[in-house]
mmCIF file of N, CA and C in Angstrom:
data_model
loop_
_atom_site.group_PDB
_atom_site.id
_atom_site.type_symbol
_atom_site.label_atom_id
_atom_site.label_comp_id
_atom_site.label_asym_id
_atom_site.label_seq_id
_atom_site.Cartn_x
_atom_site.Cartn_y
_atom_site.Cartn_z
ATOM 1 N N UNK A 446 20.084 20.021 43.132
ATOM 2 C CA UNK A 446 20.112 18.576 43.294
ATOM 3 C C UNK A 446 21.257 18.213 44.193
ATOM 4 N N UNK A 447 21.038 17.206 44.994
ATOM 5 C CA UNK A 447 22.076 16.731 45.899
ATOM 6 C C UNK A 447 23.132 16.022 45.093
ATOM 7 N N UNK A 448 24.328 15.932 45.642
ATOM 8 C CA UNK A 448 25.431 15.257 44.960
ATOM 9 C C UNK A 448 25.044 13.817 44.695
ATOM 10 N N UNK A 449 25.237 13.379 43.448
ATOM 11 C CA UNK A 449 24.935 11.994 43.094
ATOM 12 C C UNK A 449 23.453 11.751 42.902
ATOM 13 N N UNK A 450 22.645 12.805 42.876
ATOM 14 C CA UNK A 450 21.209 12.645 42.773
ATOM 15 C C UNK A 450 20.680 12.653 41.352
ATOM 16 N N UNK A 451 21.510 12.501 40.353
ATOM 17 C CA UNK A 451 21.048 12.452 38.971
ATOM 18 C C UNK A 451 20.938 13.807 38.318
ATOM 19 N N UNK A 452 21.496 14.833 38.915
ATOM 20 C CA UNK A 452 21.419 16.170 38.343
ATOM 21 C C UNK A 452 22.232 16.316 37.066
ATOM 22 N N UNK A 453 23.130 15.364 36.779
ATOM 23 C CA UNK A 453 23.981 15.451 35.594
ATOM 24 C C UNK A 453 23.191 15.372 34.300
ATOM 25 N N UNK A 454 22.108 14.613 34.283
ATOM 26 C CA UNK A 454 21.300 14.482 33.078
ATOM 27 C C UNK A 454 20.661 15.816 32.738
ATOM 28 N N UNK A 455 20.105 16.481 33.719
ATOM 29 C CA UNK A 455 19.460 17.768 33.486
ATOM 30 C C UNK A 455 20.485 18.784 32.992
ATOM 31 N N UNK A 456 21.666 18.814 33.606
ATOM 32 C CA UNK A 456 22.703 19.755 33.174
ATOM 33 C C UNK A 456 23.134 19.439 31.751
ATOM 34 N N UNK A 457 23.231 18.142 31.421
ATOM 35 C CA UNK A 457 23.649 17.741 30.076
ATOM 36 C C UNK A 457 22.642 18.228 29.041
ATOM 37 N N UNK A 458 21.345 18.090 29.311
ATOM 38 C CA UNK A 458 20.316 18.507 28.364
ATOM 39 C C UNK A 458 20.220 20.023 28.260
ATOM 40 N N UNK A 459 20.742 20.731 29.239
ATOM 41 C CA UNK A 459 20.728 22.187 29.182
ATOM 42 C C UNK A 459 21.918 22.715 28.380
ATOM 43 N N UNK A 460 22.875 21.885 28.065
ATOM 44 C CA UNK A 460 24.070 22.373 27.380
ATOM 45 C C UNK A 460 23.770 22.664 25.914
ATOM 46 N N UNK A 461 24.402 23.688 25.408
ATOM 47 C CA UNK A 461 24.217 24.103 24.007
ATOM 48 C C UNK A 461 24.667 23.000 23.048
ATOM 49 N N UNK A 462 25.751 22.310 23.357
ATOM 50 C CA UNK A 462 26.273 21.256 22.479
ATOM 51 C C UNK A 462 25.266 20.114 22.325
ATOM 52 N N UNK A 463 24.588 19.748 23.394
ATOM 53 C CA UNK A 463 23.584 18.681 23.336
ATOM 54 C C UNK A 463 22.481 19.047 22.369
ATOM 55 N N UNK A 464 21.958 20.248 22.480
ATOM 56 C CA UNK A 464 20.832 20.649 21.634
ATOM 57 C C UNK A 464 21.261 20.851 20.184
ATOM 58 N N UNK A 465 22.468 21.329 19.946
ATOM 59 C CA UNK A 465 22.941 21.475 18.567
ATOM 60 C C UNK A 465 23.027 20.116 17.885
ATOM 61 N N UNK A 466 23.543 19.131 18.607
ATOM 62 C CA UNK A 466 23.645 17.786 18.043
ATOM 63 C C UNK A 466 22.254 17.207 17.788
ATOM 64 N N UNK A 467 21.353 17.388 18.730
ATOM 65 C CA UNK A 467 19.997 16.872 18.589
ATOM 66 C C UNK A 467 19.299 17.536 17.410
ATOM 67 N N UNK A 468 19.407 18.845 17.294
ATOM 68 C CA UNK A 468 18.761 19.553 16.197
ATOM 69 C C UNK A 468 19.333 19.143 14.853
ATOM 70 N N UNK A 469 20.654 18.947 14.790
ATOM 71 C CA UNK A 469 21.235 18.591 13.503
ATOM 72 C C UNK A 469 20.793 17.193 13.078
ATOM 73 N N UNK A 470 20.589 16.286 14.002
ATOM 74 C CA UNK A 470 20.111 14.958 13.653
ATOM 75 C C UNK A 470 18.653 14.987 13.238
ATOM 76 N N UNK A 471 17.851 15.761 13.908
ATOM 77 C CA UNK A 471 16.424 15.806 13.614
ATOM 78 C C UNK A 471 16.110 16.596 12.354
ATOM 79 N N UNK A 472 16.956 17.517 11.990
ATOM 80 C CA UNK A 472 16.690 18.347 10.821
ATOM 81 C C UNK A 472 17.255 17.767 9.538
ATOM 82 N N UNK A 473 17.860 16.610 9.608
ATOM 83 C CA UNK A 473 18.364 15.974 8.400
ATOM 84 C C UNK A 473 17.179 15.423 7.632
ATOM 85 N N UNK A 474 17.004 15.900 6.407
ATOM 86 C CA UNK A 474 15.883 15.433 5.609
ATOM 87 C C UNK A 474 16.293 15.376 4.147
ATOM 88 N N UNK A 475 15.582 14.553 3.401
ATOM 89 C CA UNK A 475 15.812 14.427 1.973
ATOM 90 C C UNK A 475 14.499 14.776 1.284
ATOM 91 N N UNK A 476 14.551 15.704 0.392
ATOM 92 C CA UNK A 476 13.355 16.115 -0.331
ATOM 93 C C UNK A 476 13.040 15.089 -1.411
ATOM 94 N N UNK A 477 11.769 14.945 -1.734
ATOM 95 C CA UNK A 477 11.340 14.031 -2.790
ATOM 96 C C UNK A 477 12.021 14.382 -4.104
ATOM 97 N N UNK A 478 12.220 15.668 -4.347
ATOM 98 C CA UNK A 478 12.892 16.107 -5.576
ATOM 99 C C UNK A 478 14.311 15.555 -5.659
ATOM 100 N N UNK A 479 15.008 15.466 -4.517
ATOM 101 C CA UNK A 479 16.363 14.914 -4.506
ATOM 102 C C UNK A 479 16.366 13.443 -4.899
ATOM 103 N N UNK A 480 15.343 12.724 -4.479
ATOM 104 C CA UNK A 480 15.252 11.298 -4.806
ATOM 105 C C UNK A 480 14.930 11.116 -6.281
ATOM 106 N N UNK A 481 13.935 11.847 -6.759
ATOM 107 C CA UNK A 481 13.509 11.698 -8.150
ATOM 108 C C UNK A 481 14.565 12.200 -9.126
ATOM 109 N N UNK A 482 15.320 13.191 -8.731
ATOM 110 C CA UNK A 482 16.353 13.767 -9.587
ATOM 111 C C UNK A 482 17.424 12.742 -9.934
ATOM 112 N N UNK A 483 17.752 11.860 -9.015
ATOM 113 C CA UNK A 483 18.822 10.894 -9.225
ATOM 114 C C UNK A 483 18.295 9.491 -9.492
ATOM 115 N N UNK A 484 17.047 9.366 -9.837
ATOM 116 C CA UNK A 484 16.437 8.059 -10.027
ATOM 117 C C UNK A 484 17.081 7.301 -11.173
ATOM 118 N N UNK A 485 17.541 7.996 -12.206
ATOM 119 C CA UNK A 485 18.153 7.335 -13.352
ATOM 120 C C UNK A 485 19.404 6.567 -12.953
ATOM 121 N N UNK A 486 20.170 7.112 -12.011
ATOM 122 C CA UNK A 486 21.447 6.507 -11.654
ATOM 123 C C UNK A 486 21.319 5.402 -10.613
ATOM 124 N N UNK A 487 20.163 5.318 -9.952
ATOM 125 C CA UNK A 487 19.987 4.306 -8.926
ATOM 126 C C UNK A 487 19.468 3.013 -9.540
ATOM 127 N N UNK A 488 20.072 1.913 -9.181
ATOM 128 C CA UNK A 488 19.602 0.612 -9.663
ATOM 129 C C UNK A 488 18.406 0.193 -8.821
ATOM 130 N N UNK A 489 17.368 -0.273 -9.481
ATOM 131 C CA UNK A 489 16.186 -0.736 -8.752
ATOM 132 C C UNK A 489 16.528 -2.068 -8.101
ATOM 133 N N UNK A 490 16.296 -2.170 -6.819
ATOM 134 C CA UNK A 490 16.588 -3.401 -6.090
ATOM 135 C C UNK A 490 15.375 -4.299 -5.970
ATOM 136 N N UNK A 491 14.198 -3.715 -6.056
ATOM 137 C CA UNK A 491 12.975 -4.500 -5.965
ATOM 138 C C UNK A 491 12.747 -5.193 -7.284
ATOM 139 N N UNK A 492 12.407 -6.457 -7.231
ATOM 140 C CA UNK A 492 12.152 -7.234 -8.440
ATOM 141 C C UNK A 492 10.673 -7.581 -8.518
ATOM 142 N N UNK A 493 10.166 -7.650 -9.745
ATOM 143 C CA UNK A 493 8.775 -8.010 -9.966
ATOM 144 C C UNK A 493 8.743 -9.388 -10.590
ATOM 145 N N UNK A 494 8.167 -10.344 -9.862
ATOM 146 C CA UNK A 494 8.035 -11.719 -10.331
ATOM 147 C C UNK A 494 6.580 -11.923 -10.733
ATOM 148 N N UNK A 495 6.360 -12.317 -11.979
ATOM 149 C CA UNK A 495 5.002 -12.533 -12.485
ATOM 150 C C UNK A 495 4.778 -14.023 -12.702
ATOM 151 N N UNK A 496 3.713 -14.536 -12.118
ATOM 152 C CA UNK A 496 3.312 -15.915 -12.357
ATOM 153 C C UNK A 496 2.437 -15.937 -13.595
ATOM 154 N N UNK A 497 2.879 -16.667 -14.609
ATOM 155 C CA UNK A 497 2.175 -16.689 -15.883
ATOM 156 C C UNK A 497 1.092 -17.750 -15.877
ATOM 157 N N UNK A 498 -0.084 -17.349 -16.286
ATOM 158 C CA UNK A 498 -1.211 -18.255 -16.447
ATOM 159 C C UNK A 498 -1.831 -18.015 -17.806
ATOM 160 N N UNK A 499 -2.879 -18.724 -18.130
ATOM 161 C CA UNK A 499 -3.484 -18.648 -19.466
ATOM 162 C C UNK A 499 -3.887 -17.234 -19.899
ATOM 163 N N UNK A 500 -4.234 -16.379 -18.958
ATOM 164 C CA UNK A 500 -4.715 -15.043 -19.336
ATOM 165 C C UNK A 500 -3.616 -14.143 -19.898
ATOM 166 N N UNK A 501 -2.364 -14.505 -19.718
ATOM 167 C CA UNK A 501 -1.280 -13.637 -20.213
ATOM 168 C C UNK A 501 -0.310 -14.393 -21.128
ATOM 169 N N UNK A 502 -0.721 -15.486 -21.696
ATOM 170 C CA UNK A 502 0.168 -16.275 -22.542
ATOM 171 C C UNK A 502 0.327 -15.703 -23.944
ATOM 172 N N UNK A 503 -0.506 -14.758 -24.341
ATOM 173 C CA UNK A 503 -0.383 -14.176 -25.682
ATOM 174 C C UNK A 503 0.821 -13.239 -25.728
ATOM 175 N N UNK A 504 1.280 -12.934 -26.938
ATOM 176 C CA UNK A 504 2.387 -11.986 -27.077
ATOM 177 C C UNK A 504 2.009 -10.634 -26.488
ATOM 178 N N UNK A 505 0.769 -10.223 -26.697
ATOM 179 C CA UNK A 505 0.310 -8.949 -26.140
ATOM 180 C C UNK A 505 0.321 -8.941 -24.625
ATOM 181 N N UNK A 506 -0.132 -10.042 -24.025
ATOM 182 C CA UNK A 506 -0.133 -10.146 -22.564
ATOM 183 C C UNK A 506 1.272 -10.158 -21.992
ATOM 184 N N UNK A 507 2.163 -10.888 -22.632
ATOM 185 C CA UNK A 507 3.560 -10.942 -22.181
ATOM 186 C C UNK A 507 4.225 -9.576 -22.349
ATOM 187 N N UNK A 508 3.922 -8.908 -23.457
ATOM 188 C CA UNK A 508 4.469 -7.578 -23.704
ATOM 189 C C UNK A 508 4.009 -6.594 -22.631
ATOM 190 N N UNK A 509 2.730 -6.678 -22.260
ATOM 191 C CA UNK A 509 2.201 -5.799 -21.206
ATOM 192 C C UNK A 509 2.911 -6.024 -19.879
ATOM 193 N N UNK A 510 3.205 -7.278 -19.552
ATOM 194 C CA UNK A 510 3.906 -7.571 -18.301
ATOM 195 C C UNK A 510 5.321 -6.996 -18.315
ATOM 196 N N UNK A 511 6.005 -7.114 -19.436
ATOM 197 C CA UNK A 511 7.355 -6.548 -19.544
ATOM 198 C C UNK A 511 7.287 -5.030 -19.412
ATOM 199 N N UNK A 512 6.307 -4.414 -20.078
ATOM 200 C CA UNK A 512 6.155 -2.956 -19.992
ATOM 201 C C UNK A 512 5.836 -2.506 -18.572
ATOM 202 N N UNK A 513 5.161 -3.353 -17.805
ATOM 203 C CA UNK A 513 4.812 -3.019 -16.422
ATOM 204 C C UNK A 513 5.981 -3.205 -15.467
ATOM 205 N N UNK A 514 7.096 -3.784 -15.957
ATOM 206 C CA UNK A 514 8.293 -3.900 -15.124
ATOM 207 C C UNK A 514 8.653 -5.302 -14.695
ATOM 208 N N UNK A 515 8.062 -6.325 -15.302
ATOM 209 C CA UNK A 515 8.369 -7.706 -14.922
ATOM 210 C C UNK A 515 9.870 -7.972 -15.073
ATOM 211 N N UNK A 516 10.472 -8.529 -14.016
ATOM 212 C CA UNK A 516 11.876 -8.927 -14.054
ATOM 213 C C UNK A 516 12.042 -10.431 -14.226
ATOM 214 N N UNK A 517 11.058 -11.172 -13.780
ATOM 215 C CA UNK A 517 11.169 -12.627 -13.790
ATOM 216 C C UNK A 517 9.798 -13.229 -14.059
ATOM 217 N N UNK A 518 9.778 -14.263 -14.901
ATOM 218 C CA UNK A 518 8.531 -14.975 -15.187
ATOM 219 C C UNK A 518 8.554 -16.320 -14.476
ATOM 220 N N UNK A 519 7.452 -16.639 -13.845
ATOM 221 C CA UNK A 519 7.297 -17.912 -13.151
ATOM 222 C C UNK A 519 6.122 -18.635 -13.802
ATOM 223 N N UNK A 520 6.330 -19.873 -14.161
ATOM 224 C CA UNK A 520 5.278 -20.640 -14.823
ATOM 225 C C UNK A 520 4.437 -21.373 -13.794
ATOM 226 N N UNK A 521 3.125 -21.318 -13.981
ATOM 227 C CA UNK A 521 2.191 -22.008 -13.121
ATOM 228 C C UNK A 521 1.832 -23.332 -13.804
ATOM 229 N N UNK A 522 2.428 -24.407 -13.362
ATOM 230 C CA UNK A 522 2.224 -25.700 -13.995
ATOM 231 C C UNK A 522 0.884 -26.343 -13.623
ATOM 232 N N UNK A 523 0.046 -25.601 -12.896
ATOM 233 C CA UNK A 523 -1.314 -26.071 -12.648
ATOM 234 C C UNK A 523 -2.161 -25.924 -13.905
ATOM 235 N N UNK A 524 -1.696 -25.097 -14.821
ATOM 236 C CA UNK A 524 -2.412 -24.853 -16.071
ATOM 237 C C UNK A 524 -1.535 -25.329 -17.220
ATOM 238 N N UNK A 525 -2.086 -26.051 -18.149
ATOM 239 C CA UNK A 525 -1.360 -26.449 -19.348
ATOM 240 C C UNK A 525 -0.438 -27.634 -19.140
ATOM 241 N N UNK A 526 0.311 -27.906 -20.179
ATOM 242 C CA UNK A 526 1.264 -29.030 -20.179
ATOM 243 C C UNK A 526 2.654 -28.485 -20.448
ATOM 244 N N UNK A 527 3.646 -29.324 -20.280
ATOM 245 C CA UNK A 527 5.038 -28.898 -20.460
ATOM 246 C C UNK A 527 5.274 -28.351 -21.864
ATOM 247 N N UNK A 528 4.714 -28.998 -22.876
ATOM 248 C CA UNK A 528 4.904 -28.533 -24.251
ATOM 249 C C UNK A 528 4.289 -27.137 -24.438
ATOM 250 N N UNK A 529 3.146 -26.911 -23.827
ATOM 251 C CA UNK A 529 2.509 -25.598 -23.904
ATOM 252 C C UNK A 529 3.328 -24.526 -23.220
ATOM 253 N N UNK A 530 3.942 -24.879 -22.100
ATOM 254 C CA UNK A 530 4.794 -23.922 -21.390
ATOM 255 C C UNK A 530 6.037 -23.595 -22.201
ATOM 256 N N UNK A 531 6.547 -24.575 -22.917
ATOM 257 C CA UNK A 531 7.712 -24.332 -23.779
ATOM 258 C C UNK A 531 7.339 -23.326 -24.867
ATOM 259 N N UNK A 532 6.138 -23.446 -25.414
ATOM 260 C CA UNK A 532 5.682 -22.487 -26.423
ATOM 261 C C UNK A 532 5.576 -21.082 -25.837
ATOM 262 N N UNK A 533 5.063 -20.980 -24.621
ATOM 263 C CA UNK A 533 4.948 -19.676 -23.959
ATOM 264 C C UNK A 533 6.339 -19.107 -23.677
ATOM 265 N N UNK A 534 7.257 -19.963 -23.246
ATOM 266 C CA UNK A 534 8.626 -19.518 -22.995
ATOM 267 C C UNK A 534 9.255 -18.987 -24.271
ATOM 268 N N UNK A 535 9.090 -19.700 -25.386
ATOM 269 C CA UNK A 535 9.625 -19.232 -26.663
ATOM 270 C C UNK A 535 9.004 -17.896 -27.055
ATOM 271 N N UNK A 536 7.694 -17.752 -26.829
ATOM 272 C CA UNK A 536 6.987 -16.510 -27.122
ATOM 273 C C UNK A 536 7.515 -15.375 -26.247
ATOM 274 N N UNK A 537 7.731 -15.670 -24.972
ATOM 275 C CA UNK A 537 8.259 -14.669 -24.037
ATOM 276 C C UNK A 537 9.645 -14.216 -24.468
ATOM 277 N N UNK A 538 10.489 -15.146 -24.835
ATOM 278 C CA UNK A 538 11.843 -14.785 -25.279
ATOM 279 C C UNK A 538 11.789 -13.911 -26.536
ATOM 280 N N UNK A 539 10.887 -14.221 -27.444
ATOM 281 C CA UNK A 539 10.726 -13.436 -28.675
ATOM 282 C C UNK A 539 10.300 -12.011 -28.345
ATOM 283 N N UNK A 540 9.303 -11.869 -27.489
ATOM 284 C CA UNK A 540 8.804 -10.540 -27.112
ATOM 285 C C UNK A 540 9.895 -9.756 -26.381
ATOM 286 N N UNK A 541 10.583 -10.413 -25.449
ATOM 287 C CA UNK A 541 11.641 -9.736 -24.678
ATOM 288 C C UNK A 541 12.771 -9.279 -25.603
ATOM 289 N N UNK A 542 13.138 -10.109 -26.548
ATOM 290 C CA UNK A 542 14.198 -9.751 -27.479
ATOM 291 C C UNK A 542 13.770 -8.549 -28.328
ATOM 292 N N UNK A 543 12.511 -8.552 -28.750
ATOM 293 C CA UNK A 543 11.983 -7.435 -29.535
ATOM 294 C C UNK A 543 11.995 -6.116 -28.769
ATOM 295 N N UNK A 544 11.881 -6.193 -27.456
ATOM 296 C CA UNK A 544 11.899 -4.999 -26.610
ATOM 297 C C UNK A 544 13.297 -4.650 -26.121
ATOM 298 N N UNK A 545 14.262 -5.517 -26.421
ATOM 299 C CA UNK A 545 15.628 -5.270 -25.937
ATOM 300 C C UNK A 545 15.776 -5.555 -24.453
ATOM 301 N N UNK A 546 14.873 -6.327 -23.918
ATOM 302 C CA UNK A 546 14.910 -6.653 -22.472
ATOM 303 C C UNK A 546 15.773 -7.877 -22.224
#
């Protein structure tokens, strides 16, 4: 290559140091076993928000949602009245307390 003709890039890619750095970056991997092994110590950042409607207002339905990982309950005021939602909230608190949630 002529002087100043861009031959430096080709020489750089031919150097051992360039390829060692590239290989070390590309070969960095985490096995699924490494992730699952430490799952207990990692705090879950994803939250599950459940919108409550008539189909899950029973203690059994609320319990199933908690068992499935519900972090937050959202009331759908398109169904029922405020007094009914208060009853569901009281039921939810009872079930959650029983589960230690």
